[in-house]
Tab-separated table of C-alpha atoms in Angstrom:
chain	number	residue	atom	x	y	z
A	188	MET	CA	101.100	81.914	67.140
A	189	ALA	CA	99.447	84.988	68.668
A	190	LEU	CA	101.667	87.578	70.310
A	191	ARG	CA	99.804	87.197	73.610
A	192	ASN	CA	100.937	83.564	73.711
A	193	LEU	CA	104.533	84.291	72.734
A	194	LEU	CA	104.977	87.129	75.198
A	195	SER	CA	103.215	85.942	78.312
A	196	ARG	CA	103.542	87.885	81.544
A	197	LYS	CA	105.393	84.991	83.143
A	198	THR	CA	107.897	84.775	80.307
A	199	LEU	CA	108.573	88.496	80.333
A	200	THR	CA	108.958	88.621	84.114
A	201	LEU	CA	111.438	85.745	84.165
A	202	ALA	CA	113.297	87.295	81.251
A	203	SER	CA	113.947	90.281	83.493
A	204	GLY	CA	116.230	88.062	85.545
A	205	PHE	CA	114.316	87.379	88.754
A	206	GLN	CA	113.766	83.614	88.677
A	207	ASN	CA	116.644	82.610	90.967
A	208	GLU	CA	115.898	85.298	93.524
A	209	THR	CA	112.164	84.703	93.808
A	210	LYS	CA	112.696	80.953	94.090
A	211	PHE	CA	114.386	81.027	97.482
A	212	LEU	CA	113.065	84.358	98.775
A	213	GLY	CA	109.464	83.179	98.656
A	214	LEU	CA	108.200	86.679	97.841
A	215	GLY	CA	104.482	86.725	98.489
A	216	LEU	CA	101.834	87.401	95.904
A	217	SER	CA	98.307	88.494	96.623
A	218	ALA	CA	95.211	88.337	94.425
A	219	ALA	CA	94.321	91.831	93.280
A	220	HIS	CA	92.045	91.505	90.289
A	221	SER	CA	89.106	89.353	89.394
A	222	ARG	CA	90.870	88.318	86.201
A	223	GLY	CA	93.594	86.654	88.271
A	224	LEU	CA	96.443	89.167	88.030
A	225	LYS	CA	98.684	88.906	91.087
A	226	THR	CA	100.422	91.790	92.820
A	227	PHE	CA	103.560	91.983	94.914
A	228	THR	CA	103.382	93.438	98.412
A	229	LEU	CA	105.875	95.254	100.634
A	230	PRO	CA	107.354	92.733	103.092
A	231	ASP	CA	107.434	93.570	106.794
A	232	LEU	CA	110.845	94.068	108.357
A	233	PRO	CA	111.877	91.355	110.850
A	234	TYR	CA	112.986	94.070	113.314
A	235	ASP	CA	112.058	97.626	114.352
A	236	TYR	CA	113.314	100.566	112.316
A	237	GLY	CA	115.623	101.687	115.115
A	238	ALA	CA	116.981	98.230	115.900
A	239	LEU	CA	120.082	98.624	113.716
A	240	GLU	CA	121.350	101.796	115.361
A	241	PRO	CA	123.994	103.144	115.552
A	242	ALA	CA	125.108	101.466	112.303
A	243	ILE	CA	121.969	102.542	110.423
A	244	SER	CA	119.611	105.142	111.850
A	245	GLY	CA	115.939	104.447	112.397
A	246	GLU	CA	115.060	107.422	110.191
A	247	ILE	CA	116.976	105.964	107.257
A	248	MET	CA	115.427	102.539	107.736
A	249	GLN	CA	111.889	103.908	107.874
A	250	ILE	CA	112.279	106.079	104.779
A	251	HIS	CA	114.165	103.352	102.937
A	252	HIS	CA	111.480	100.749	103.647
A	253	GLN	CA	108.236	102.754	103.620
A	254	LYS	CA	109.102	105.165	100.822
A	255	HIS	CA	111.771	103.738	98.523
A	256	HIS	CA	110.926	100.042	98.664
A	257	GLN	CA	107.198	100.746	98.568
A	258	THR	CA	107.682	102.833	95.416
A	259	TYR	CA	109.451	99.940	93.695
A	260	VAL	CA	106.601	97.603	94.652
A	261	THR	CA	103.931	100.038	93.457
A	262	ASN	CA	105.625	100.709	90.145
A	263	TYR	CA	106.410	97.032	89.579
A	264	ASN	CA	102.755	96.104	90.000
A	265	LYS	CA	101.727	98.952	87.703
A	266	ALA	CA	104.164	97.847	85.005
A	267	LEU	CA	103.012	94.219	85.237
A	268	GLU	CA	99.383	95.266	84.908
A	269	GLN	CA	100.222	97.374	81.866
A	270	LEU	CA	102.158	94.435	80.435
A	271	GLU	CA	99.151	92.173	80.919
A	272	ASP	CA	96.954	94.606	79.004
A	273	ALA	CA	99.496	95.158	76.235
A	274	THR	CA	100.063	91.420	75.783
A	275	ALA	CA	96.336	90.766	75.603
A	276	LYS	CA	96.024	93.426	72.902
A	277	GLY	CA	99.056	92.193	70.964
A	278	ASP	CA	100.723	95.597	71.438
A	279	ALA	CA	104.350	94.641	70.829
A	280	ALA	CA	105.680	98.198	71.051
A	281	THR	CA	104.285	98.702	74.553
A	282	VAL	CA	105.470	95.253	75.650
A	283	VAL	CA	109.030	96.144	74.654
A	284	LYS	CA	108.785	99.619	76.183
A	285	LEU	CA	107.716	98.206	79.554
A	286	GLN	CA	110.778	95.981	79.949
A	287	SER	CA	112.967	98.673	81.490
A	288	ALA	CA	110.324	99.530	84.105
A	289	ILE	CA	109.850	95.854	84.959
A	290	LYS	CA	113.576	95.294	85.311
A	291	PHE	CA	114.203	98.427	87.382
A	292	ASN	CA	111.245	98.198	89.753
A	293	GLY	CA	111.188	94.416	89.954
A	294	GLY	CA	114.905	94.458	90.661
A	295	GLY	CA	114.364	97.102	93.325
A	296	HIS	CA	111.784	94.901	95.023
A	297	ILE	CA	113.926	91.770	94.837
A	298	ASN	CA	117.144	93.478	95.958
A	299	HIS	CA	115.582	95.234	98.918
A	300	SER	CA	113.757	92.095	100.041
A	301	ILE	CA	117.156	90.385	100.203
A	302	PHE	CA	118.764	93.404	101.884
A	303	TRP	CA	116.326	93.445	104.816
A	304	GLN	CA	117.085	89.778	105.476
A	305	ASN	CA	120.813	90.469	105.275
A	306	LEU	CA	120.558	92.740	108.325
A	307	ALA	CA	119.949	91.930	111.985
A	308	PRO	CA	120.241	93.773	115.308
A	309	VAL	CA	123.405	93.073	117.288
A	310	ARG	CA	121.344	91.519	120.097
A	311	GLU	CA	119.981	89.021	117.571
A	312	GLY	CA	123.330	87.996	116.143
A	313	GLY	CA	124.001	90.830	113.750
A	314	GLY	CA	127.692	91.102	112.960
A	315	GLU	CA	128.610	87.617	114.142
A	316	PRO	CA	130.994	86.078	111.556
A	317	PRO	CA	129.773	83.110	109.513
A	318	LYS	CA	130.620	79.657	110.765
A	319	HIS	CA	130.693	76.115	109.409
A	320	SER	CA	130.326	75.645	105.642
A	321	LEU	CA	130.024	79.305	104.591
A	322	GLY	CA	132.864	80.344	106.894
A	323	TRP	CA	135.079	77.625	105.453
A	324	ALA	CA	134.129	78.587	101.886
A	325	ILE	CA	135.021	82.234	102.556
A	326	ASP	CA	138.452	81.211	103.855
A	327	THR	CA	138.961	78.993	100.797
A	328	HIS	CA	137.975	81.536	98.158
A	329	PHE	CA	139.154	84.804	99.741
A	330	GLY	CA	141.847	83.789	102.210
A	331	SER	CA	140.041	85.045	105.296
A	332	PHE	CA	136.838	86.671	106.516
A	333	GLU	CA	138.696	89.984	106.903
A	334	ALA	CA	139.947	89.768	103.306
A	335	LEU	CA	136.378	89.295	102.078
A	336	ILE	CA	135.149	92.370	103.953
A	337	LYS	CA	138.052	94.412	102.578
A	338	ARG	CA	137.218	93.258	99.036
A	339	ILE	CA	133.494	94.027	99.327
A	340	ASN	CA	134.139	97.432	100.902
A	341	ALA	CA	136.616	98.362	98.176
A	342	GLU	CA	134.312	97.357	95.338
A	343	GLY	CA	131.269	98.950	96.970
A	344	ALA	CA	133.111	102.237	97.528
A	345	ALA	CA	134.457	102.267	93.969
A	346	LEU	CA	131.091	101.635	92.306
A	347	GLN	CA	130.239	104.704	90.254
A	348	GLY	CA	126.743	106.078	90.733
A	349	SER	CA	124.051	103.922	92.306
A	350	GLY	CA	123.996	100.165	92.690
A	351	TRP	CA	124.751	97.135	94.826
A	352	VAL	CA	127.739	95.077	95.924
A	353	TRP	CA	127.158	91.347	96.347
A	354	LEU	CA	128.591	88.184	97.795
A	355	GLY	CA	127.212	85.443	95.599
A	356	LEU	CA	127.475	81.737	94.981
A	357	ASP	CA	128.266	80.630	91.449
A	358	LYS	CA	126.517	77.268	91.358
A	359	GLU	CA	128.154	76.243	88.098
A	360	LEU	CA	131.733	77.022	89.139
A	361	LYS	CA	131.017	76.019	92.767
A	362	LYS	CA	132.705	79.093	94.173
A	363	LEU	CA	131.949	82.343	95.986
A	364	VAL	CA	132.194	85.593	94.029
A	365	VAL	CA	132.042	89.328	94.725
A	366	GLU	CA	130.150	91.322	92.102
A	367	THR	CA	128.626	94.763	91.687
A	368	THR	CA	125.460	95.641	89.808
A	369	ALA	CA	124.300	99.032	88.606
A	370	ASN	CA	121.044	100.711	89.619
A	371	GLN	CA	118.566	97.991	90.661
A	372	ASP	CA	119.899	95.146	88.533
A	373	PRO	CA	119.664	91.868	90.476
A	374	LEU	CA	122.774	89.720	90.799
A	375	VAL	CA	121.472	87.173	88.304
A	376	THR	CA	121.970	89.737	85.514
A	377	LYS	CA	125.709	89.067	85.931
A	378	GLY	CA	125.195	85.367	85.289
A	379	PRO	CA	122.315	82.864	85.305
A	380	THR	CA	123.990	80.572	87.861
A	381	LEU	CA	124.676	83.282	90.461
A	382	VAL	CA	122.748	83.163	93.741
A	383	PRO	CA	122.888	86.193	96.084
A	384	LEU	CA	123.994	85.435	99.633
A	385	LEU	CA	124.593	89.002	100.736
A	386	GLY	CA	123.734	92.290	99.071
A	387	ILE	CA	124.649	95.764	100.299
A	388	ASP	CA	122.727	98.739	98.947
A	389	VAL	CA	125.106	101.558	97.986
A	390	TRP	CA	122.469	103.932	96.642
A	391	GLU	CA	122.722	107.275	98.446
A	392	HIS	CA	119.251	106.811	99.944
A	393	ALA	CA	120.681	103.922	101.979
A	394	TYR	CA	123.168	106.076	103.888
A	395	TYR	CA	123.215	109.779	102.968
A	396	LEU	CA	121.075	111.116	105.834
A	397	GLN	CA	123.576	109.646	108.291
A	398	TYR	CA	126.892	109.385	106.473
A	399	LYS	CA	126.536	112.230	103.935
A	400	ASN	CA	128.841	111.521	100.993
A	401	VAL	CA	131.222	109.234	102.930
A	402	ARG	CA	130.149	105.871	101.543
A	403	PRO	CA	133.240	104.043	102.932
A	404	ASP	CA	132.133	104.832	106.516
A	405	TYR	CA	128.717	103.344	105.811
A	406	LEU	CA	130.326	100.221	104.368
A	407	LYS	CA	132.665	99.944	107.348
A	408	ASN	CA	129.885	100.191	109.944
A	409	ILE	CA	127.242	98.051	108.273
A	410	TRP	CA	129.210	94.884	109.069
A	411	THR	CA	128.171	95.220	112.721
A	412	VAL	CA	124.584	94.400	111.702
A	413	ILE	CA	125.101	91.917	108.862
A	414	ASN	CA	123.011	88.783	109.302
A	415	TRP	CA	125.418	85.997	108.395
A	416	LYS	CA	122.941	83.408	109.644
A	417	TYR	CA	120.651	84.206	106.711
A	418	ALA	CA	123.533	84.119	104.224
A	419	SER	CA	124.642	80.771	105.627
A	420	GLU	CA	121.161	79.292	105.313
A	421	VAL	CA	120.949	80.299	101.651
A	422	TYR	CA	124.455	78.976	100.996
A	423	GLU	CA	123.695	75.590	102.525
A	424	LYS	CA	120.438	75.340	100.621
A	425	GLU	CA	121.863	76.368	97.254
A	426	SER	CA	125.315	74.751	97.351
A	427	PRO	CA	125.756	72.072	94.681
């Protein structure tokens, strides 16, 4: 069988670990080329850049969204286009070489798209603790809501270098888990049955302009704008 059939763009993209995330995020695709190649686009934020102050400054949000996230989207599209060309040519070496760029930039797009939904202004319910099924599950698996926050803050502060700290649902074990991922790895790279409910970006670009090198203060304050309504909706949809 020809290489272009064995290593299709769809297969390679899913192999990067994004299938679970894209399924429930509904990340939009737009037609960009006459040959049918699709491109990802930067999603709009559901609130103004300054709406999360004082927890997260408007300057950070604007740079984070317009510069950092946009760069991941741009480079992801570029890598997918190069992959399409390399696959069509049967260029196995280039196909393999492109995998790291697809994983890093695709993961950056996926993770940030989740992150924006995980935040909400206080006036729109940001910071309100989860209720009903997710609230009960947190009490069951972590002892209390406060214990969960303490656990996430500790693991997020201890993460070396850049990465993410997650609250996820393990659909196979039917339990909530706290995990960390390095760089822009999506949660699913820690296990194929993991679904992200809440992800907190602990890259320095997410907090340094405001909190300098004091990551624990950022983690402490971000809970005032966490959108538990979104996390609850995903939990109820994805629970076995």
